[in-house]
């Protein structure tokens, strides 16, 4: 995913430095060319050998070290860099960079970089809240650095408060948002629905389905990485919501209908990946469940058809994609749904194929449009999302 991208990790003197070993390793697994710059003080917290082993590149600490591949290492590295992550950023390093001080390898290289630069402060709460540090962070923002807000929690010094460097997974998301994908959806507004809905039977019980939200969340994530402004309307899901998308949590089909229809008019693309319950228990004279022949019976009523509503109210140029999950006659039934509901695309998902459908990390789908039928191999849900989006963009550009 990051093949051909150069990522600079700039590590300063904080106990959080150890977390960057995970980040360096994860970046390397995505095939990035990772270079770690450390302050001399940072070497008290983690040994450069750790980074050299994980990245396969020399860890740079000393500006005047002559044992380099290039003659002026800080400048050549700065030119190669696609993104810089200064993490953990000590109060000292923040102050130095904000005031143009370049007295070591890290600050000198960062000064020479023209690419996107993230700063992830990590320090004791009192240090973080010190107006001098706050002013320095504002100065960095003024010069185009993006400051990653520290988390609150238990700090290594024993205090509890704001100042904790976020986990490496979050720092990775910032990097991936910046350089993980081509920004071919920049400026587009996309609404994705995901997960199941829950239709209450009584205050304790509900009716739902096996949807986990994985496919819809993967679509939302890839849209975001490709530059779109994403709203994710999600039923109850245990999947971690993607970063940098607006999450609208809902529970019932009615709540999902309201959340989607309220926002639909503003969207360029709507992708309905949620498995909305078609029926909900009907409220009958104070009781939803009735005893019948010794068992329980529920009287059901239809929920609103979100896709049909969106198809009827589609504005010119808006792209509408639905999902179909069938056990039989998958392609014929899906095509019928495409036509009946005025969709531009339907993604047909067989429940009978191994590696497809609910829950797993892979899917096997066929993309159906008015003119085409594109069967996809078994692939991860993120890869499937990428193929669906490629096809949507291809159709929108014609
Ligand atoms: C155990 C320990 C933990 C520290 N943690 C932090 C920290 O999280 N954030 C910070 O700004 N300074 C921290 N410091 C102080 C910095 O290491 C110190 O200000 C140092 O001069 C920073 O140097 P550098 O910015 O060149 O890496 C810590 C010091 C010690 C001894």
Short mmCIF file of C-alpha atoms and ligand atoms in Angstrom, two decimals:
data_model
loop_
_atom_site.label_atom_id
_atom_site.label_comp_id
_atom_site.label_asym_id
_atom_site.label_seq_id
_atom_site.Cartn_x
_atom_site.Cartn_y
_atom_site.Cartn_z
CA UNK A 1 0.00 0.00 0.00
CA UNK A 2 2.91 2.37 0.69
CA UNK A 3 5.30 1.05 -1.94
CA UNK A 4 7.39 3.91 -3.29
CA UNK A 5 6.53 6.22 -0.38
CA UNK A 6 9.16 7.60 1.96
CA UNK A 7 8.07 8.18 5.53
CA UNK A 8 10.27 10.06 8.03
CA UNK A 9 9.66 9.32 11.69
CA UNK A 10 11.18 12.01 13.93
CA UNK A 11 11.53 10.75 17.50
CA UNK A 12 12.38 12.98 20.46
CA UNK A 13 13.05 12.48 24.18
CA UNK A 14 9.85 11.10 25.64
CA UNK A 15 8.99 7.82 27.24
CA UNK A 16 6.44 7.33 24.41
CA UNK A 17 9.37 6.78 21.99
CA UNK A 18 9.00 3.01 22.34
CA UNK A 19 5.61 3.14 20.61
CA UNK A 20 7.29 4.32 17.42
CA UNK A 21 8.94 0.92 17.06
CA UNK A 22 5.46 -0.53 16.38
CA UNK A 23 4.72 2.26 13.91
CA UNK A 24 8.03 1.77 12.08
CA UNK A 25 7.37 -1.96 11.85
CA UNK A 26 3.78 -1.51 10.62
CA UNK A 27 4.88 1.00 7.98
CA UNK A 28 7.58 -1.36 6.78
CA UNK A 29 5.01 -4.15 6.44
CA UNK A 30 3.05 -1.86 4.11
CA UNK A 31 6.27 -1.55 2.07
CA UNK A 32 7.08 2.07 2.94
CA UNK A 33 10.68 3.25 2.89
CA UNK A 34 10.95 4.25 6.55
CA UNK A 35 13.69 6.51 7.94
CA UNK A 36 13.93 7.28 11.62
CA UNK A 37 15.52 10.48 12.91
CA UNK A 38 16.23 10.70 16.62
CA UNK A 39 17.37 13.43 18.94
CA UNK A 40 20.37 12.53 21.06
CA UNK A 41 18.08 12.56 24.11
CA UNK A 42 15.65 10.14 22.47
CA UNK A 43 18.44 7.53 22.35
CA UNK A 44 18.13 7.33 26.16
CA UNK A 45 14.62 5.92 25.69
CA UNK A 46 15.07 3.55 22.76
CA UNK A 47 18.15 2.30 21.03
CA UNK A 48 18.67 3.32 17.37
CA UNK A 49 19.53 -0.32 16.63
CA UNK A 50 15.85 -1.18 17.19
CA UNK A 51 14.79 1.20 14.42
CA UNK A 52 17.66 0.19 12.13
CA UNK A 53 16.65 -3.45 12.43
CA UNK A 54 12.95 -2.73 11.87
CA UNK A 55 13.40 -0.35 8.93
CA UNK A 56 16.54 -1.63 7.26
CA UNK A 57 17.76 1.98 7.14
CA UNK A 58 20.37 3.80 9.17
CA UNK A 59 18.84 5.64 12.11
CA UNK A 60 19.98 9.25 11.96
CA UNK A 61 21.01 11.05 15.12
CA UNK A 62 24.16 13.05 14.44
CA UNK A 63 24.16 15.76 11.76
CA UNK A 64 27.94 15.51 11.42
CA UNK A 65 28.16 11.74 11.13
CA UNK A 66 30.10 11.19 7.88
CA UNK A 67 29.17 7.57 7.44
CA UNK A 68 26.38 8.32 4.94
CA UNK A 69 25.25 7.22 1.54
CA UNK A 70 24.61 10.82 0.49
CA UNK A 71 26.85 13.83 0.94
CA UNK A 72 24.28 16.09 2.64
CA UNK A 73 22.00 13.54 4.25
CA UNK A 74 19.45 15.84 5.86
CA UNK A 75 18.74 17.59 2.55
CA UNK A 76 18.53 14.45 0.42
CA UNK A 77 16.25 12.74 2.93
CA UNK A 78 14.06 15.83 3.17
CA UNK A 79 13.71 15.85 -0.62
CA UNK A 80 12.75 12.18 -0.72
CA UNK A 81 10.18 12.41 2.07
CA UNK A 82 6.47 12.13 1.27
CA UNK A 83 5.38 12.67 4.86
CA UNK A 84 6.99 13.44 8.21
CA UNK A 85 5.64 12.28 11.57
CA UNK A 86 7.25 14.02 14.54
CA UNK A 87 6.26 11.64 17.32
CA UNK A 88 6.67 11.72 20.20
CA UNK A 89 7.25 15.47 19.95
CA UNK A 90 8.81 16.75 23.18
CA UNK A 91 8.07 20.25 24.49
CA UNK A 92 11.68 21.04 23.63
CA UNK A 93 11.50 19.89 19.99
CA UNK A 94 8.15 21.66 19.48
CA UNK A 95 9.67 24.89 20.81
CA UNK A 96 12.77 24.55 18.67
CA UNK A 97 10.97 23.84 15.40
CA UNK A 98 8.39 26.60 16.06
CA UNK A 99 11.24 29.10 16.39
CA UNK A 100 13.36 27.98 13.50
CA UNK A 101 16.07 26.33 15.53
CA UNK A 102 17.88 23.56 13.65
CA UNK A 103 20.68 22.41 15.91
CA UNK A 104 20.53 18.64 15.44
CA UNK A 105 19.77 16.09 12.72
CA UNK A 106 16.04 15.89 13.51
CA UNK A 107 15.29 19.62 13.57
CA UNK A 108 17.58 20.33 10.62
CA UNK A 109 15.95 17.67 8.42
CA UNK A 110 12.42 18.72 9.40
CA UNK A 111 13.35 22.32 8.51
CA UNK A 112 14.38 21.14 5.03
CA UNK A 113 11.17 19.16 4.36
CA UNK A 114 8.49 20.62 2.11
CA UNK A 115 6.06 17.70 2.43
CA UNK A 116 3.20 17.29 4.90
CA UNK A 117 4.37 17.33 8.54
CA UNK A 118 2.47 15.93 11.53
CA UNK A 119 3.38 16.74 15.12
CA UNK A 120 2.23 14.44 17.91
CA UNK A 121 2.98 16.10 21.27
CA UNK A 122 3.66 13.79 24.20
CA UNK A 123 4.30 15.21 27.65
CA UNK A 124 3.07 15.76 31.18
CA UNK A 125 -0.28 17.61 31.36
CA UNK A 126 1.22 20.69 33.05
CA UNK A 127 3.85 20.91 30.34
CA UNK A 128 1.23 20.46 27.60
CA UNK A 129 -1.07 23.10 29.08
CA UNK A 130 1.78 25.55 29.56
CA UNK A 131 0.82 28.61 27.45
CA UNK A 132 4.30 28.64 25.93
CA UNK A 133 3.83 25.09 24.54
CA UNK A 134 0.31 25.98 23.38
CA UNK A 135 1.61 29.10 21.60
CA UNK A 136 4.37 27.05 19.98
CA UNK A 137 1.81 24.53 18.70
CA UNK A 138 -0.28 27.38 17.25
CA UNK A 139 2.85 28.69 15.57
CA UNK A 140 3.48 25.28 14.02
CA UNK A 141 -0.12 25.14 12.78
CA UNK A 142 0.33 28.61 11.32
CA UNK A 143 3.25 27.23 9.31
CA UNK A 144 1.18 24.31 8.00
CA UNK A 145 2.10 21.56 10.48
CA UNK A 146 -0.87 19.40 11.53
CA UNK A 147 -0.93 18.89 15.28
CA UNK A 148 -2.36 15.56 16.45
CA UNK A 149 -4.23 16.22 19.65
CA UNK A 150 -2.81 14.16 22.53
CA UNK A 151 -5.11 11.77 24.32
CA UNK A 152 -6.09 11.98 27.97
CA UNK A 153 -5.19 9.19 30.32
CA UNK A 154 -2.66 7.85 32.77
CA UNK A 155 0.75 9.34 32.02
CA UNK A 156 4.14 7.75 32.65
CA UNK A 157 4.85 10.41 35.31
CA UNK A 158 1.93 9.11 37.36
CA UNK A 159 -0.42 12.02 36.61
CA UNK A 160 -3.71 11.59 34.77
CA UNK A 161 -4.62 14.15 32.14
CA UNK A 162 -4.03 15.35 28.60
CA UNK A 163 -0.63 14.80 27.06
CA UNK A 164 -0.53 11.13 26.12
CA UNK A 165 0.71 10.35 22.63
CA UNK A 166 -2.02 8.45 20.72
CA UNK A 167 -1.47 4.77 19.97
CA UNK A 168 0.62 3.94 16.88
CA UNK A 169 -2.50 2.71 15.03
CA UNK A 170 -3.92 6.24 15.06
CA UNK A 171 -0.62 7.79 13.93
CA UNK A 172 -0.67 5.23 11.11
CA UNK A 173 -4.15 6.38 10.08
CA UNK A 174 -2.88 9.96 9.72
CA UNK A 175 -0.04 8.73 7.53
CA UNK A 176 -2.35 6.55 5.42
CA UNK A 177 -4.84 9.38 5.00
CA UNK A 178 -1.98 11.49 3.66
CA UNK A 179 -0.12 9.06 1.40
CA UNK A 180 -2.05 5.75 1.47
CA UNK A 181 -4.17 6.33 -1.63
CA UNK A 182 -4.40 8.48 -4.70
CA UNK A 183 -6.79 11.37 -3.88
CA UNK A 184 -9.20 10.67 -6.73
CA UNK A 185 -12.30 11.35 -4.58
CA UNK A 186 -11.16 14.76 -3.34
CA UNK A 187 -14.11 17.11 -2.86
CA UNK A 188 -16.73 14.35 -3.14
CA UNK A 189 -19.39 13.91 -0.49
CA UNK A 190 -20.16 10.26 0.21
CA UNK A 191 -22.71 8.72 2.53
CA UNK A 192 -22.28 5.08 3.48
CA UNK A 193 -24.69 3.00 5.54
CA UNK A 194 -23.40 -0.04 7.40
CA UNK A 195 -24.24 -2.70 9.94
CA UNK A 196 -27.54 -4.26 10.90
CA UNK A 197 -30.55 -2.55 12.42
CA UNK A 198 -32.24 -3.70 15.59
CA UNK A 199 -36.02 -3.76 15.82
CA UNK A 200 -37.20 -3.96 19.43
CA UNK A 201 -39.74 -6.59 20.37
CA UNK A 202 -39.98 -5.37 23.95
CA UNK A 203 -37.56 -3.54 26.28
CA UNK A 204 -35.35 -6.64 26.46
CA UNK A 205 -35.53 -8.43 23.10
CA UNK A 206 -34.94 -7.35 19.50
CA UNK A 207 -34.85 -8.73 15.98
CA UNK A 208 -31.68 -8.23 13.97
CA UNK A 209 -29.46 -9.96 11.37
CA UNK A 210 -25.88 -11.17 11.03
CA UNK A 211 -24.40 -8.02 9.49
CA UNK A 212 -21.27 -6.85 11.34
CA UNK A 213 -20.69 -3.60 9.47
CA UNK A 214 -17.27 -4.70 8.16
CA UNK A 215 -18.02 -4.14 4.46
CA UNK A 216 -19.60 -0.70 4.95
CA UNK A 217 -16.84 0.41 7.33
CA UNK A 218 -14.22 -0.69 4.78
CA UNK A 219 -15.96 1.36 2.08
CA UNK A 220 -16.15 4.42 4.34
CA UNK A 221 -12.46 4.07 5.22
CA UNK A 222 -11.27 3.78 1.63
CA UNK A 223 -13.49 6.70 0.50
CA UNK A 224 -11.92 8.81 3.25
CA UNK A 225 -8.38 7.77 2.30
CA UNK A 226 -9.15 8.65 -1.32
CA UNK A 227 -10.03 12.17 -0.21
CA UNK A 228 -13.84 12.08 0.09
CA UNK A 229 -15.83 13.73 2.85
CA UNK A 230 -17.57 10.73 4.39
CA UNK A 231 -20.65 10.29 6.55
CA UNK A 232 -21.13 6.79 7.94
CA UNK A 233 -24.63 5.99 9.17
CA UNK A 234 -24.20 2.81 11.14
CA UNK A 235 -26.40 0.39 12.99
CA UNK A 236 -24.96 -1.31 16.11
CA UNK A 237 -21.51 -2.66 15.24
CA UNK A 238 -18.51 -3.89 17.22
CA UNK A 239 -16.13 -2.83 14.43
CA UNK A 240 -13.90 0.15 15.25
CA UNK A 241 -15.22 3.12 13.25
CA UNK A 242 -12.77 4.50 10.70
CA UNK A 243 -10.97 7.70 11.65
CA UNK A 244 -11.77 11.00 9.92
CA UNK A 245 -15.34 10.10 8.96
CA UNK A 246 -18.50 11.52 10.50
CA UNK A 247 -20.16 8.65 12.34
CA UNK A 248 -23.94 8.78 12.81
CA UNK A 249 -24.93 5.89 15.08
CA UNK A 250 -28.48 4.59 14.77
CA UNK A 251 -30.32 1.54 16.05
CA UNK A 252 -33.61 0.94 14.21
CA UNK A 253 -34.54 0.94 10.52
CA UNK A 254 -36.65 4.04 11.17
CA UNK A 255 -33.67 5.89 12.71
CA UNK A 256 -31.50 4.85 9.77
CA UNK A 257 -34.15 6.01 7.31
CA UNK A 258 -34.38 9.42 9.02
CA UNK A 259 -30.60 9.85 9.31
CA UNK A 260 -30.05 8.95 5.64
CA UNK A 261 -32.93 10.88 4.08
CA UNK A 262 -32.05 14.02 6.05
CA UNK A 263 -28.52 13.99 4.57
CA UNK A 264 -29.13 12.41 1.15
CA UNK A 265 -29.68 15.64 -0.79
CA UNK A 266 -26.14 16.85 -0.03
CA UNK A 267 -24.33 13.69 -1.24
CA UNK A 268 -22.58 12.96 -4.53
CA UNK A 269 -22.51 9.24 -3.86
CA UNK A 270 -24.65 7.09 -1.56
CA UNK A 271 -23.64 3.51 -0.85
CA UNK A 272 -26.08 1.45 1.12
CA UNK A 273 -24.16 -1.46 2.60
CA UNK A 274 -26.34 -1.80 5.71
CA UNK A 275 -28.51 -4.88 6.16
CA UNK A 276 -31.70 -3.12 7.22
CA UNK A 277 -34.41 -5.32 8.70
CA UNK A 278 -37.28 -5.49 6.20
CA UNK A 279 -39.80 -6.11 8.97
CA UNK A 280 -40.29 -4.97 12.52
CA UNK A 281 -42.64 -6.23 15.24
CA UNK A 282 -45.95 -4.44 15.12
CA UNK A 283 -47.18 -2.84 18.28
CA UNK A 284 -50.54 -4.45 18.92
CA UNK A 285 -52.79 -3.18 21.73
CA UNK A 286 -50.08 -2.71 24.30
CA UNK A 287 -48.30 -6.00 23.55
CA UNK A 288 -46.01 -6.88 20.68
CA UNK A 289 -45.70 -10.55 21.52
CA UNK A 290 -48.80 -12.64 21.79
CA UNK A 291 -49.22 -16.18 22.99
CA UNK A 292 -50.50 -18.47 20.33
CA UNK A 293 -50.98 -22.21 20.74
CA UNK A 294 -48.69 -22.17 23.74
CA UNK A 295 -45.89 -20.44 21.74
CA UNK A 296 -45.11 -16.82 21.04
CA UNK A 297 -46.14 -15.00 17.88
CA UNK A 298 -45.19 -11.64 16.56
CA UNK A 299 -47.26 -9.58 14.20
CA UNK A 300 -44.87 -7.86 11.79
CA UNK A 301 -45.00 -4.76 9.63
CA UNK A 302 -42.72 -3.57 6.85
CA UNK A 303 -39.99 -1.02 7.57
CA UNK A 304 -39.42 1.90 5.20
CA UNK A 305 -37.47 0.94 2.08
CA UNK A 306 -34.46 3.28 2.28
CA UNK A 307 -33.03 2.33 -1.13
CA UNK A 308 -36.37 2.73 -2.92
CA UNK A 309 -36.78 6.19 -1.33
CA UNK A 310 -33.25 7.20 -2.37
CA UNK A 311 -33.87 5.92 -5.92
CA UNK A 312 -37.09 7.93 -6.20
CA UNK A 313 -35.47 11.11 -4.85
CA UNK A 314 -32.12 10.80 -6.63
CA UNK A 315 -30.92 14.19 -7.77
CA UNK A 316 -29.24 14.60 -11.19
CA UNK A 317 -25.65 13.43 -11.11
CA UNK A 318 -26.04 11.62 -7.80
CA UNK A 319 -24.74 8.02 -7.77
CA UNK A 320 -26.65 5.37 -5.87
CA UNK A 321 -25.18 1.98 -5.02
CA UNK A 322 -26.93 -0.80 -3.13
CA UNK A 323 -25.99 -4.27 -1.96
CA UNK A 324 -27.92 -7.46 -2.54
CA UNK A 325 -27.54 -10.61 -0.52
CA UNK A 326 -29.33 -13.63 -1.90
CA UNK A 327 -29.17 -17.35 -1.48
CA UNK A 328 -30.68 -18.15 -4.91
CA UNK A 329 -30.76 -16.58 -8.37
CA UNK A 330 -28.27 -14.00 -7.15
CA UNK A 331 -27.60 -12.18 -10.40
CA UNK A 332 -31.19 -12.12 -11.72
CA UNK A 333 -32.63 -10.97 -8.40
CA UNK A 334 -29.93 -8.35 -7.98
CA UNK A 335 -30.48 -6.97 -11.49
CA UNK A 336 -34.21 -6.79 -10.84
CA UNK A 337 -33.49 -4.80 -7.66
CA UNK A 338 -31.15 -2.49 -9.59
CA UNK A 339 -33.89 -1.63 -12.08
CA UNK A 340 -36.81 -1.51 -9.66
CA UNK A 341 -35.07 0.80 -7.21
CA UNK A 342 -33.45 3.08 -9.80
CA UNK A 343 -29.89 2.25 -8.68
CA UNK A 344 -26.73 2.96 -10.66
CA UNK A 345 -24.97 -0.07 -9.24
CA UNK A 346 -25.68 -3.07 -7.13
CA UNK A 347 -23.08 -5.24 -5.45
CA UNK A 348 -24.28 -8.82 -5.39
CA UNK A 349 -23.09 -10.84 -2.50
CA UNK A 350 -23.68 -14.57 -2.40
CA UNK A 351 -24.31 -16.17 0.95
CA UNK A 352 -23.41 -19.53 -0.54
CA UNK A 353 -19.82 -18.81 -1.56
CA UNK A 354 -16.98 -19.49 0.87
CA UNK A 355 -15.17 -16.32 1.93
CA UNK A 356 -18.17 -14.10 1.14
CA UNK A 357 -20.84 -12.36 3.15
CA UNK A 358 -21.27 -11.44 6.80
CA UNK A 359 -18.57 -11.26 9.40
CA UNK A 360 -15.39 -12.37 7.62
CA UNK A 361 -12.57 -10.17 6.41
CA UNK A 362 -12.99 -11.23 2.78
CA UNK A 363 -15.78 -11.01 0.26
CA UNK A 364 -16.67 -12.38 -3.15
CA UNK A 365 -19.00 -10.06 -5.05
CA UNK A 366 -20.26 -9.25 -8.51
CA UNK A 367 -20.63 -5.59 -9.43
CA UNK A 368 -23.75 -5.12 -11.54
CA UNK A 369 -24.60 -1.98 -13.50
CA UNK A 370 -27.05 -1.36 -16.32
CA UNK A 371 -24.43 -2.32 -18.91
CA UNK A 372 -21.96 -4.53 -17.06
CA UNK A 373 -21.53 -7.49 -14.79
CA UNK A 374 -18.11 -7.62 -13.16
CA UNK A 375 -17.34 -10.68 -11.02
CA UNK A 376 -14.54 -10.07 -8.50
CA UNK A 377 -12.20 -12.69 -7.07
CA UNK A 378 -12.17 -13.40 -3.35
CA UNK A 379 -10.35 -10.46 -1.75
CA UNK A 380 -10.31 -8.47 1.49
CA UNK A 381 -13.25 -6.20 2.17
CA UNK A 382 -10.92 -3.18 1.83
CA UNK A 383 -9.79 -4.40 -1.60
CA UNK A 384 -13.41 -5.06 -2.57
CA UNK A 385 -14.25 -1.50 -1.46
CA UNK A 386 -11.44 -0.18 -3.68
CA UNK A 387 -12.78 -2.04 -6.75
CA UNK A 388 -16.35 -0.80 -6.12
CA UNK A 389 -15.09 2.78 -5.85
CA UNK A 390 -12.93 2.43 -9.01
CA UNK A 391 -16.05 1.39 -10.91
CA UNK A 392 -18.16 4.24 -9.46
CA UNK A 393 -15.51 6.80 -10.47
CA UNK A 394 -15.20 5.26 -13.93
CA UNK A 395 -18.96 5.57 -14.46
CA UNK A 396 -19.11 9.10 -13.06
CA UNK A 397 -16.38 10.30 -15.39
CA UNK A 398 -18.22 9.09 -18.49
C1 LIG B 1 11.96 9.63 32.08
C2 LIG B 1 11.77 10.91 31.30
C3 LIG B 1 10.64 11.07 30.55
C4 LIG B 1 10.42 12.24 29.83
N1 LIG B 1 9.29 12.38 29.08
C5 LIG B 1 9.10 13.53 28.40
C6 LIG B 1 7.93 13.69 27.62
O1 LIG B 1 7.07 12.79 27.54
N2 LIG B 1 7.75 14.83 26.95
C7 LIG B 1 8.69 15.85 27.00
O2 LIG B 1 8.46 16.88 26.37
N3 LIG B 1 9.80 15.70 27.72
C8 LIG B 1 10.03 14.58 28.42
N4 LIG B 1 11.17 14.45 29.16
C9 LIG B 1 12.14 15.53 29.17
C10 LIG B 1 12.90 15.58 27.86
O3 LIG B 1 13.54 14.35 27.61
C11 LIG B 1 13.92 16.72 27.91
O4 LIG B 1 13.20 17.96 27.88
C12 LIG B 1 14.89 16.67 26.78
O5 LIG B 1 15.72 17.81 26.86
C13 LIG B 1 14.21 16.64 25.42
O6 LIG B 1 15.18 16.55 24.42
P1 LIG B 1 14.82 16.43 22.88
O7 LIG B 1 13.67 17.33 22.65
O8 LIG B 1 16.05 16.89 22.19
O9 LIG B 1 14.55 15.01 22.61
C14 LIG B 1 11.39 13.29 29.87
C15 LIG B 1 12.56 13.08 30.62
C16 LIG B 1 12.74 11.92 31.33
C17 LIG B 1 14.02 11.74 32.12
#
